[in-house]
Structure formats: structure tokens, C-alpha cells
Amino acid sequence: MRRRHFIGGAALGVTGLAGVSLPLLAAARRAADGESPGRLLTSRAELPRPYDVPLPVPRTLTPASGAAADVYEIVQQPAELEILPGLRTPAWTYGGTFPGPTLVSRTGRRTLVRHRNTLPQPTVTHLHGGHPPAHSDGYPTDVILPADGRITAERALAAMTHGMPGHGAPAGVGGIAGGERTHTYPMDQRAATLWYHDHRMSWTGLGVWRGLAGFHLVHDDEEERLPLPRGEHDIPLMITDRAFEEDGSFRYPLIDAGLTRPGVTDAYMDGVLGDVVLVNGAPWPVHRTPRVRHRLRLLNASNARPYRLRFDPQPAGGDAFVQIGSDGGLLERPVRHDALRLGPGERFDVVVDFSRWPPGAGVRLVNTLARGGAHEVMEFRIAGGPAREDAGAPDRLSRIERLDPGRAVVTRDFRFRQGKDGWTVNDRMYRPGRALARPALGEVEIWRFTTSLHHPVHVHLNHFQVLARNGGAPGPYDAGWKDTVDLPPTQSVEVAVRFTDYDGTYMLHCHNLEHEDMGMMADFITG
């Protein structure tokens, strides 16, 4: 089946599903019923029992610090990792680990990250949630070629465009680097939980699936003045799903195992779902937890799977999650939840008081949007001893400037839906250099996103504020500054956004990575 014929039906309308092919109609119905979009890819390897493997915490990389900047060196390299006990998994990694090492920056202090590519494939590195100049954003054709010279620029470009309608040659944007690239991050942004990952055009899904993802944390004075959990009680949790071959290697439904033609097989074009949940690279791990409050930085780094996270058992009185932050940092005030829904790319910063469970309890974190292996996430095993009250979440966290929609200079519509050739934004598959918007720096705009099927929408350069869902109030998970907003089928969301500081070419796109790879991206140019 040719890629342009995978749909078999007419493009979707915003509010209906008429004309959709039967497989995608079934996917829409599953998503509307609360199940995940995409198709499950099952493992062939022998899988461990949940809650036997200890939770790893990614190592923090130490920078070379000078008077002007913190400088990090990361080698992108192949590695064989023991993810499933007793088996070796070949992975593409940042620094030899999955997740990659955690980078730490401070607001207002410039950070330089030099990436050297010793992998067998080109890569692009995007700081998700970052506020960088365009040359360091990770534009999808800004590839770093392998350092050994095995792949030329011409071959790299052909691999990104071959067989992908709309993915034409770049029109005067993007740049190819040989072997390494240095990204400059001024860090003129608030404290927040960011992450970095591969962003190569047509190949993002494969790059992230094979291991190219890591945390980048930003701290500032405002955050540090708050009595929040710190040190070993401040834990980043990268949640992903994967499938494994019998020998332990990652299983992924490439259309071309030779990696010359991009894309997944037709059955997986709505997204690839795995049957094993990894937290910080470990399958269904267990964490032995003292009876104190913890800060959990939750990241959905899955290709396509959304999660609805809930504790089992719930603590007496409910409200187990005290949300203190979102994609773009601290909220004004804490928001309490019994459960959290995370679309791909979203982050939720929460405080959990583990003294609310008795010593010896096994507290499972589960995903209520899935059954089987993808239902289980991890377990917190509560230690003995008295409860301690050494940290918390104060009633006032931060002051957030409100973007006034009454001052918006324009309202723009972006329709994320299925087209005859693939996944589209405003009925167009992605073409590098073709801008769908030209926002002026410093001006407030309203952007309206509408969807056919399930699409998590991510905007580069600046965070935004959710104004409305389906013409009503924002949803329970929309507070604060966001850079990714999760949209269930046939819904709409309005956001207020203001781009600042840097002119150039940036992107918005669906963060279902298979949708992104098949054309659901768009450029915008600030200036």
C-alpha cells in the first residue's frame, strides 16, 4: 500500500467522523471511550514480573562551568542496555544511558550543550519546553550527520523525504552539521521540567523509541524559596511504553528495516503502543519510599500513548496528587487531583505525601486508560518509621502574568486532521520552510486548535495559556503555562500565546510521533 493511500476515506471534519476508514474510525471510538489511540505492538521476549526491578534515577551530568556559561558535552552513542533482566537491548543513547543524563540549568545563566553524533544515523536534538534562538531549537532538518562520515548530507535528506508526500526539500531553512553541533540556551525562562529528544524529520518516532530522550531541569530563586521536597525526594519520572523482540531488542514496525525509507507499516499509522511500561528506562519498577512528601516530575515520553495515572489504593480522603507545576513551571496555586491525564510530551509536577499510607503498603501507580501490561506503571513500597513533615506545597506558589485575550491582534485556526496523503495541519502535510503563520514578536495572539482524532499539540519557542475547551472553561489539567495540550477526538481548544525575544522559523505539531513523522507539523516564522 502506498503511503498516500493509507487513509481510504475523505478528510475528517472538526465535529464529525464521516468518511473515515474503518480502522481509524475504530481508533476514534476507542479514544472516545477513554482507551488509547494507536495500535498495540506486543512483545516476544519473556517479560519480568511487575515491581521487581528497582527504580533507577537518571544521573545528573556535571557541566564545565566558566564565567559566561555552563557547558555540557554529550556523545550520542550506541549502547547495549539491560532493560529486561537477563537480556541486552541495543539502544541509541545520549551518553550511553536511557534516559540520557539529566542536565541542570539556572534561569538567566547561559547553557551550551555540545552534541557529538557517533550513532549510525543522523539526529536532531530539540529541547522540549525550551526558549532558545531558532538556530538551537532543533528544527527537524537541522541534522547532525554521523561523525564517521558514513552518511552524506544528500543521503540524509533523501532518507527524510523519500516516499513522504509533502516532505519536500527544505526551502532555505535548516542546516546540516557534520559530526557535532553546539546548542545555545540563554535560559531566559522560569524554573521548569524540560526534556530533550530526537526531532529528525520523518524519523522522530524511531529515534525516541530507541532511546534518545532525557531530562533538562531549570531552577530559579522563586522556586528555591518554597519549602518543596528536595534532593532524593525530588524525582524525575520519565514514563514510556515499549515492545521487545525475543532477544531483548526494541520492537518497532518500520516499513524499511534498512532505514532508507521512513515510516511505519500501515497498521501502526495512528501511533505505536507498547505492552511494557518503562519508568526511567526500567520495566514496571519499584521504589522504596520513606513516609515523607516527594516531588515527582512526571513526563509522558511515549510515542503515542496517553496515560491517566492513579494510585491504587487511594489515600484516605483522596486528592493524592497536589499539582504544583505544569509544562512551563510553577502554578499560581496548587491544584489537587485524584488522577492525572498526560498526553505525549506533557509534564506534571506534583507533590505526593507518602505518609498518608501505612508502613509496608505497596502503592501502585496505574494507568486507567489501558489494560494488561500498559495498565501497570510502577509501585511505591512504603517504608516503616514515623511520618515526617519536612516539606510541602504552600498555598501560594508563584505569580503568573495573564495574557489578556482582549488584546489579541489576531485569532488563528489550526486544524489537525486526516487528509488523503497522511496527517495534516490545515489540510497540508508538512513542507519545511512553508509557514502557516507569521506572528509578530511581543503581540498576543489567540490560536485555536481543532482535532479529528486524538492529537496532543506542541508549540515551540514560547509557552501558552489555555483559554477554553470546546467553547467552555479550560479543563482540569490546563492550569499554568503549557507547551503541549492534549486534545481528545473532535475537540477544540483556544490558547493565548505571545512570542518573545527571537525571530526565525519555529514549529507546531502533533506530539504523537508517528503522526508527526507522517506530516502533522507546520512552520511559523516570528519577527
Short mmCIF file of N, CA and C in Angstrom, two decimals, residues 205-354:
data_model
loop_
_atom_site.label_atom_id
_atom_site.label_comp_id
_atom_site.label_asym_id
_atom_site.label_seq_id
_atom_site.Cartn_x
_atom_site.Cartn_y
_atom_site.Cartn_z
N GLY A 205 9.88 9.27 15.65
CA GLY A 205 9.32 8.13 16.37
C GLY A 205 10.36 7.06 16.63
N LEU A 206 11.15 6.70 15.62
CA LEU A 206 12.18 5.69 15.79
C LEU A 206 13.27 6.15 16.74
N GLY A 207 13.73 7.41 16.59
CA GLY A 207 14.81 7.91 17.43
C GLY A 207 14.46 7.89 18.90
N VAL A 208 13.26 8.36 19.23
CA VAL A 208 12.84 8.37 20.64
C VAL A 208 12.60 6.94 21.13
N TRP A 209 11.96 6.10 20.30
CA TRP A 209 11.69 4.70 20.69
C TRP A 209 12.97 3.97 21.03
N ARG A 210 14.04 4.26 20.30
CA ARG A 210 15.31 3.56 20.55
C ARG A 210 16.14 4.19 21.66
N GLY A 211 15.65 5.29 22.27
CA GLY A 211 16.31 5.75 23.49
C GLY A 211 16.75 7.18 23.55
N LEU A 212 16.51 8.00 22.53
CA LEU A 212 17.04 9.37 22.51
C LEU A 212 16.10 10.33 23.22
N ALA A 213 16.18 10.33 24.56
CA ALA A 213 15.37 11.23 25.39
C ALA A 213 16.04 11.39 26.75
N GLY A 214 15.93 12.59 27.32
CA GLY A 214 16.49 12.85 28.65
C GLY A 214 15.89 14.11 29.25
N PHE A 215 16.06 14.29 30.56
CA PHE A 215 15.55 15.46 31.28
C PHE A 215 16.53 16.62 31.22
N HIS A 216 15.96 17.85 31.21
CA HIS A 216 16.73 19.07 31.40
C HIS A 216 15.94 19.94 32.37
N LEU A 217 16.45 20.10 33.59
CA LEU A 217 15.74 20.83 34.64
C LEU A 217 16.28 22.25 34.76
N VAL A 218 15.36 23.19 34.96
CA VAL A 218 15.73 24.59 35.15
C VAL A 218 15.29 25.02 36.54
N HIS A 219 16.18 25.67 37.29
CA HIS A 219 15.87 26.16 38.63
C HIS A 219 15.97 27.69 38.66
N ASP A 220 15.26 28.31 39.62
CA ASP A 220 15.39 29.75 39.82
C ASP A 220 15.17 30.10 41.29
N ASP A 221 15.36 31.37 41.64
CA ASP A 221 15.25 31.80 43.03
C ASP A 221 13.85 31.61 43.58
N GLU A 222 12.83 31.91 42.78
CA GLU A 222 11.45 31.80 43.24
C GLU A 222 11.15 30.38 43.69
N GLU A 223 11.51 29.41 42.87
CA GLU A 223 11.27 28.02 43.21
C GLU A 223 12.03 27.62 44.47
N GLU A 224 13.27 28.06 44.59
CA GLU A 224 14.10 27.62 45.72
C GLU A 224 13.68 28.23 47.04
N ARG A 225 12.93 29.32 47.01
CA ARG A 225 12.42 29.90 48.26
C ARG A 225 11.26 29.09 48.84
N LEU A 226 10.65 28.21 48.06
CA LEU A 226 9.49 27.45 48.52
C LEU A 226 9.94 26.20 49.27
N PRO A 227 9.18 25.79 50.28
CA PRO A 227 9.54 24.59 51.06
C PRO A 227 9.12 23.30 50.37
N LEU A 228 9.61 23.10 49.14
CA LEU A 228 9.25 21.92 48.37
C LEU A 228 10.23 20.78 48.66
N PRO A 229 9.82 19.53 48.42
CA PRO A 229 10.76 18.41 48.61
C PRO A 229 11.98 18.58 47.72
N ARG A 230 13.14 18.21 48.27
CA ARG A 230 14.41 18.40 47.57
C ARG A 230 15.25 17.13 47.62
N GLY A 231 16.38 17.20 46.94
CA GLY A 231 17.35 16.12 47.00
C GLY A 231 16.77 14.81 46.52
N GLU A 232 16.95 13.75 47.30
CA GLU A 232 16.49 12.43 46.89
C GLU A 232 14.98 12.30 46.91
N HIS A 233 14.29 13.32 47.44
CA HIS A 233 12.83 13.32 47.44
C HIS A 233 12.25 14.14 46.28
N ASP A 234 13.11 14.58 45.37
CA ASP A 234 12.71 15.28 44.14
C ASP A 234 13.11 14.36 42.99
N ILE A 235 12.13 13.64 42.41
CA ILE A 235 12.44 12.55 41.49
C ILE A 235 11.80 12.79 40.12
N PRO A 236 12.61 12.89 39.06
CA PRO A 236 12.04 12.93 37.71
C PRO A 236 11.66 11.52 37.27
N LEU A 237 10.45 11.38 36.70
CA LEU A 237 9.94 10.08 36.26
C LEU A 237 9.56 10.16 34.79
N MET A 238 10.36 9.57 33.93
CA MET A 238 10.07 9.51 32.51
C MET A 238 9.29 8.22 32.24
N ILE A 239 8.04 8.38 31.81
CA ILE A 239 7.16 7.24 31.57
C ILE A 239 7.06 7.00 30.07
N THR A 240 7.39 5.79 29.64
CA THR A 240 7.34 5.43 28.23
C THR A 240 6.75 4.02 28.11
N ASP A 241 6.33 3.66 26.91
CA ASP A 241 5.94 2.27 26.64
C ASP A 241 6.77 1.76 25.48
N ARG A 242 7.10 0.47 25.54
CA ARG A 242 7.93 -0.16 24.52
C ARG A 242 7.46 -1.60 24.31
N ALA A 243 7.90 -2.18 23.19
CA ALA A 243 7.73 -3.61 22.93
C ALA A 243 9.11 -4.18 22.59
N PHE A 244 9.30 -5.47 22.87
CA PHE A 244 10.61 -6.09 22.75
C PHE A 244 10.54 -7.36 21.91
N GLU A 245 11.59 -7.56 21.10
CA GLU A 245 11.76 -8.82 20.38
C GLU A 245 12.24 -9.90 21.36
N GLU A 246 12.26 -11.14 20.89
CA GLU A 246 12.62 -12.26 21.76
C GLU A 246 14.02 -12.12 22.33
N ASP A 247 14.94 -11.51 21.57
CA ASP A 247 16.32 -11.35 22.05
C ASP A 247 16.51 -10.12 22.92
N GLY A 248 15.44 -9.36 23.19
CA GLY A 248 15.54 -8.18 24.03
C GLY A 248 15.66 -6.88 23.28
N SER A 249 15.83 -6.91 21.98
CA SER A 249 15.92 -5.67 21.20
C SER A 249 14.55 -4.99 21.13
N PHE A 250 14.57 -3.68 20.91
CA PHE A 250 13.33 -2.94 20.76
C PHE A 250 12.60 -3.43 19.52
N ARG A 251 11.30 -3.62 19.65
CA ARG A 251 10.47 -3.99 18.51
C ARG A 251 9.74 -2.73 18.03
N TYR A 252 9.83 -2.41 16.74
CA TYR A 252 9.19 -1.21 16.18
C TYR A 252 8.83 -1.51 14.74
N PRO A 253 7.62 -1.16 14.27
CA PRO A 253 7.12 -1.62 12.97
C PRO A 253 7.57 -0.76 11.79
N LEU A 254 8.88 -0.70 11.55
CA LEU A 254 9.40 0.07 10.43
C LEU A 254 8.92 -0.51 9.10
N ILE A 255 8.66 0.38 8.17
CA ILE A 255 8.33 -0.09 6.82
C ILE A 255 9.58 -0.53 6.09
N ASP A 256 10.75 -0.02 6.51
CA ASP A 256 12.01 -0.34 5.84
C ASP A 256 13.09 -0.52 6.90
N ALA A 257 13.46 -1.78 7.15
CA ALA A 257 14.47 -2.06 8.18
C ALA A 257 15.84 -1.52 7.79
N GLY A 258 16.05 -1.21 6.52
CA GLY A 258 17.32 -0.65 6.08
C GLY A 258 17.47 0.83 6.37
N LEU A 259 16.41 1.47 6.85
CA LEU A 259 16.42 2.88 7.27
C LEU A 259 16.71 3.85 6.13
N THR A 260 16.30 3.47 4.91
CA THR A 260 16.42 4.42 3.80
C THR A 260 15.09 5.05 3.46
N ARG A 261 13.99 4.42 3.85
CA ARG A 261 12.65 4.94 3.57
C ARG A 261 11.91 5.06 4.89
N PRO A 262 11.41 6.24 5.25
CA PRO A 262 10.81 6.43 6.57
C PRO A 262 9.38 5.91 6.64
N GLY A 263 8.91 5.78 7.87
CA GLY A 263 7.52 5.43 8.09
C GLY A 263 7.35 4.08 8.74
N VAL A 264 6.16 3.87 9.30
CA VAL A 264 5.79 2.60 9.90
C VAL A 264 4.81 1.89 8.99
N THR A 265 4.62 0.59 9.22
CA THR A 265 3.67 -0.17 8.42
C THR A 265 2.27 0.37 8.63
N ASP A 266 1.41 0.09 7.67
CA ASP A 266 0.10 0.73 7.63
C ASP A 266 -0.72 0.55 8.91
N ALA A 267 -0.62 -0.61 9.53
CA ALA A 267 -1.44 -0.89 10.71
C ALA A 267 -1.13 0.04 11.88
N TYR A 268 0.06 0.69 11.87
CA TYR A 268 0.51 1.47 13.03
C TYR A 268 0.56 2.97 12.74
N MET A 269 -0.14 3.41 11.71
CA MET A 269 -0.07 4.82 11.34
C MET A 269 -0.82 5.74 12.28
N ASP A 270 -1.67 5.19 13.15
CA ASP A 270 -2.30 6.03 14.16
C ASP A 270 -1.48 6.08 15.43
N GLY A 271 -0.28 5.50 15.43
CA GLY A 271 0.58 5.55 16.59
C GLY A 271 0.96 4.16 17.05
N VAL A 272 2.17 4.04 17.61
CA VAL A 272 2.69 2.75 18.07
C VAL A 272 2.60 2.71 19.60
N LEU A 273 1.93 1.68 20.10
CA LEU A 273 1.78 1.46 21.54
C LEU A 273 2.55 0.20 21.95
N GLY A 274 3.29 0.27 23.04
CA GLY A 274 3.98 -0.90 23.55
C GLY A 274 3.20 -1.55 24.68
N ASP A 275 3.55 -2.80 24.99
CA ASP A 275 2.88 -3.51 26.08
C ASP A 275 3.69 -3.55 27.36
N VAL A 276 4.85 -2.87 27.37
CA VAL A 276 5.69 -2.77 28.56
C VAL A 276 5.83 -1.29 28.91
N VAL A 277 5.51 -0.95 30.15
CA VAL A 277 5.71 0.43 30.61
C VAL A 277 7.07 0.52 31.30
N LEU A 278 7.88 1.46 30.83
CA LEU A 278 9.18 1.74 31.44
C LEU A 278 9.09 3.06 32.20
N VAL A 279 9.66 3.10 33.38
CA VAL A 279 9.81 4.33 34.13
C VAL A 279 11.31 4.54 34.35
N ASN A 280 11.82 5.62 33.83
CA ASN A 280 13.27 5.88 33.83
C ASN A 280 14.03 4.70 33.23
N GLY A 281 13.43 4.08 32.21
CA GLY A 281 14.09 3.01 31.49
C GLY A 281 13.98 1.64 32.11
N ALA A 282 13.24 1.48 33.21
CA ALA A 282 13.09 0.19 33.87
C ALA A 282 11.65 -0.29 33.75
N PRO A 283 11.43 -1.60 33.54
CA PRO A 283 10.07 -2.12 33.36
C PRO A 283 9.34 -2.24 34.69
N TRP A 284 8.22 -1.56 34.80
CA TRP A 284 7.35 -1.63 35.98
C TRP A 284 8.17 -1.63 37.28
N PRO A 285 8.94 -0.59 37.53
CA PRO A 285 9.87 -0.64 38.67
C PRO A 285 9.18 -0.43 40.01
N VAL A 286 9.95 -0.69 41.07
CA VAL A 286 9.51 -0.46 42.44
C VAL A 286 10.46 0.53 43.09
N HIS A 287 9.91 1.42 43.89
CA HIS A 287 10.74 2.40 44.62
C HIS A 287 10.39 2.33 46.09
N ARG A 288 11.39 2.07 46.92
CA ARG A 288 11.19 2.01 48.37
C ARG A 288 11.18 3.43 48.90
N THR A 289 10.08 3.81 49.50
CA THR A 289 9.77 5.21 49.74
C THR A 289 9.57 5.49 51.23
N PRO A 290 10.36 6.41 51.80
CA PRO A 290 10.09 6.80 53.19
C PRO A 290 8.78 7.56 53.30
N ARG A 291 8.24 7.63 54.50
CA ARG A 291 6.93 8.24 54.71
C ARG A 291 7.05 9.76 54.83
N VAL A 292 7.45 10.37 53.72
CA VAL A 292 7.61 11.83 53.64
C VAL A 292 7.04 12.28 52.30
N ARG A 293 6.89 13.57 52.16
CA ARG A 293 6.42 14.13 50.89
C ARG A 293 7.53 14.04 49.84
N HIS A 294 7.12 13.73 48.63
CA HIS A 294 8.03 13.67 47.50
C HIS A 294 7.52 14.60 46.39
N ARG A 295 8.46 15.15 45.66
CA ARG A 295 8.14 15.88 44.44
C ARG A 295 8.41 14.95 43.27
N LEU A 296 7.39 14.66 42.49
CA LEU A 296 7.50 13.78 41.34
C LEU A 296 7.32 14.61 40.08
N ARG A 297 8.33 14.60 39.23
CA ARG A 297 8.27 15.32 37.95
C ARG A 297 7.87 14.30 36.88
N LEU A 298 6.59 14.27 36.55
CA LEU A 298 6.04 13.25 35.66
C LEU A 298 6.12 13.71 34.21
N LEU A 299 6.73 12.90 33.37
CA LEU A 299 6.87 13.19 31.94
C LEU A 299 6.31 12.02 31.15
N ASN A 300 5.37 12.29 30.24
CA ASN A 300 4.94 11.28 29.28
C ASN A 300 5.83 11.40 28.05
N ALA A 301 6.80 10.50 27.94
CA ALA A 301 7.72 10.48 26.80
C ALA A 301 7.38 9.37 25.83
N SER A 302 6.15 8.85 25.89
CA SER A 302 5.73 7.80 24.96
C SER A 302 5.49 8.38 23.58
N ASN A 303 5.63 7.52 22.58
CA ASN A 303 5.39 7.96 21.20
C ASN A 303 3.96 8.39 20.98
N ALA A 304 3.00 7.60 21.46
CA ALA A 304 1.59 7.87 21.14
C ALA A 304 0.64 7.64 22.31
N ARG A 305 1.07 6.99 23.37
CA ARG A 305 0.15 6.58 24.43
C ARG A 305 -0.11 7.69 25.43
N PRO A 306 -1.38 8.07 25.65
CA PRO A 306 -1.72 8.92 26.80
C PRO A 306 -1.87 8.05 28.05
N TYR A 307 -1.76 8.67 29.21
CA TYR A 307 -1.91 7.97 30.48
C TYR A 307 -2.92 8.72 31.35
N ARG A 308 -3.68 7.96 32.10
CA ARG A 308 -4.46 8.51 33.20
C ARG A 308 -3.96 7.83 34.46
N LEU A 309 -3.12 8.54 35.20
CA LEU A 309 -2.41 7.97 36.32
C LEU A 309 -3.23 8.11 37.60
N ARG A 310 -3.24 7.03 38.37
CA ARG A 310 -4.00 7.00 39.62
C ARG A 310 -3.29 6.05 40.58
N PHE A 311 -3.33 6.34 41.85
CA PHE A 311 -2.76 5.45 42.86
C PHE A 311 -3.78 4.38 43.25
N ASP A 312 -3.27 3.18 43.49
CA ASP A 312 -4.10 2.07 43.97
C ASP A 312 -3.34 1.36 45.08
N PRO A 313 -3.81 1.48 46.34
CA PRO A 313 -5.04 2.14 46.77
C PRO A 313 -4.88 3.65 46.86
N GLN A 314 -6.01 4.35 46.80
CA GLN A 314 -6.02 5.78 47.03
C GLN A 314 -5.81 6.06 48.53
N PRO A 315 -5.21 7.18 48.88
CA PRO A 315 -5.12 7.53 50.30
C PRO A 315 -6.49 7.95 50.83
N ALA A 316 -6.68 7.80 52.11
CA ALA A 316 -7.94 8.23 52.72
C ALA A 316 -8.17 9.71 52.44
N GLY A 317 -9.35 10.05 51.95
CA GLY A 317 -9.66 11.44 51.63
C GLY A 317 -9.36 11.84 50.21
N GLY A 318 -8.66 10.97 49.43
CA GLY A 318 -8.39 11.27 48.03
C GLY A 318 -7.40 12.40 47.83
N ASP A 319 -7.45 13.02 46.65
CA ASP A 319 -6.55 14.12 46.29
C ASP A 319 -5.09 13.73 46.51
N ALA A 320 -4.70 12.59 45.96
CA ALA A 320 -3.35 12.09 46.18
C ALA A 320 -2.29 12.96 45.53
N PHE A 321 -2.63 13.57 44.38
CA PHE A 321 -1.67 14.40 43.65
C PHE A 321 -1.94 15.87 43.97
N VAL A 322 -0.94 16.55 44.47
CA VAL A 322 -1.01 18.00 44.63
C VAL A 322 -0.16 18.61 43.53
N GLN A 323 -0.81 19.07 42.48
CA GLN A 323 -0.07 19.61 41.34
C GLN A 323 0.47 20.99 41.66
N ILE A 324 1.79 21.14 41.49
CA ILE A 324 2.43 22.44 41.74
C ILE A 324 2.97 23.06 40.47
N GLY A 325 3.08 22.28 39.40
CA GLY A 325 3.63 22.83 38.18
C GLY A 325 3.13 22.11 36.96
N SER A 326 3.32 22.76 35.81
CA SER A 326 2.93 22.21 34.52
C SER A 326 4.13 22.30 33.59
N ASP A 327 3.90 22.21 32.27
CA ASP A 327 5.00 22.22 31.31
C ASP A 327 5.94 23.40 31.54
N GLY A 328 5.37 24.57 31.80
CA GLY A 328 6.16 25.80 31.87
C GLY A 328 6.50 26.25 33.26
N GLY A 329 6.44 25.37 34.26
CA GLY A 329 6.87 25.74 35.61
C GLY A 329 5.72 25.84 36.59
N LEU A 330 5.98 26.53 37.69
CA LEU A 330 5.07 26.58 38.82
C LEU A 330 3.71 27.15 38.45
N LEU A 331 2.66 26.59 39.07
CA LEU A 331 1.33 27.19 39.02
C LEU A 331 1.25 28.34 40.02
N GLU A 332 0.19 29.12 39.92
CA GLU A 332 -0.02 30.15 40.95
C GLU A 332 -0.34 29.51 42.28
N ARG A 333 -1.23 28.52 42.26
CA ARG A 333 -1.66 27.82 43.47
C ARG A 333 -1.74 26.33 43.18
N PRO A 334 -1.56 25.49 44.20
CA PRO A 334 -1.67 24.05 43.97
C PRO A 334 -3.07 23.66 43.51
N VAL A 335 -3.13 22.60 42.70
CA VAL A 335 -4.38 22.02 42.25
C VAL A 335 -4.36 20.54 42.65
N ARG A 336 -5.43 20.10 43.31
CA ARG A 336 -5.46 18.72 43.81
C ARG A 336 -6.24 17.81 42.87
N HIS A 337 -5.72 16.60 42.69
CA HIS A 337 -6.32 15.65 41.76
C HIS A 337 -6.34 14.25 42.39
N ASP A 338 -7.36 13.48 42.04
CA ASP A 338 -7.35 12.04 42.31
C ASP A 338 -6.60 11.30 41.21
N ALA A 339 -6.59 11.85 40.00
CA ALA A 339 -5.92 11.23 38.87
C ALA A 339 -5.37 12.33 37.97
N LEU A 340 -4.39 11.97 37.15
CA LEU A 340 -3.77 12.91 36.22
C LEU A 340 -3.79 12.31 34.82
N ARG A 341 -4.22 13.09 33.84
CA ARG A 341 -4.14 12.65 32.44
C ARG A 341 -3.00 13.37 31.75
N LEU A 342 -2.08 12.59 31.16
CA LEU A 342 -0.92 13.14 30.47
C LEU A 342 -0.93 12.68 29.02
N GLY A 343 -0.97 13.63 28.09
CA GLY A 343 -0.77 13.31 26.70
C GLY A 343 0.72 13.24 26.40
N PRO A 344 1.11 12.62 25.28
CA PRO A 344 2.53 12.57 24.92
C PRO A 344 3.16 13.96 24.89
N GLY A 345 4.29 14.09 25.60
CA GLY A 345 5.02 15.35 25.66
C GLY A 345 4.70 16.19 26.87
N GLU A 346 3.58 15.94 27.57
CA GLU A 346 3.19 16.77 28.71
C GLU A 346 3.99 16.40 29.96
N ARG A 347 4.16 17.41 30.83
CA ARG A 347 4.78 17.20 32.14
C ARG A 347 3.86 17.73 33.24
N PHE A 348 3.82 17.01 34.35
CA PHE A 348 3.09 17.44 35.54
C PHE A 348 4.02 17.32 36.73
N ASP A 349 4.14 18.40 37.47
CA ASP A 349 5.00 18.47 38.65
C ASP A 349 4.08 18.38 39.87
N VAL A 350 4.22 17.31 40.66
CA VAL A 350 3.28 17.06 41.75
C VAL A 350 4.03 16.77 43.04
N VAL A 351 3.35 17.05 44.15
CA VAL A 351 3.82 16.64 45.47
C VAL A 351 2.89 15.53 45.96
N VAL A 352 3.48 14.44 46.44
CA VAL A 352 2.72 13.31 46.98
C VAL A 352 3.20 13.07 48.40
N ASP A 353 2.27 13.00 49.33
CA ASP A 353 2.59 12.76 50.74
C ASP A 353 2.46 11.26 51.03
N PHE A 354 3.59 10.56 51.06
CA PHE A 354 3.55 9.11 51.25
C PHE A 354 3.32 8.72 52.70
#
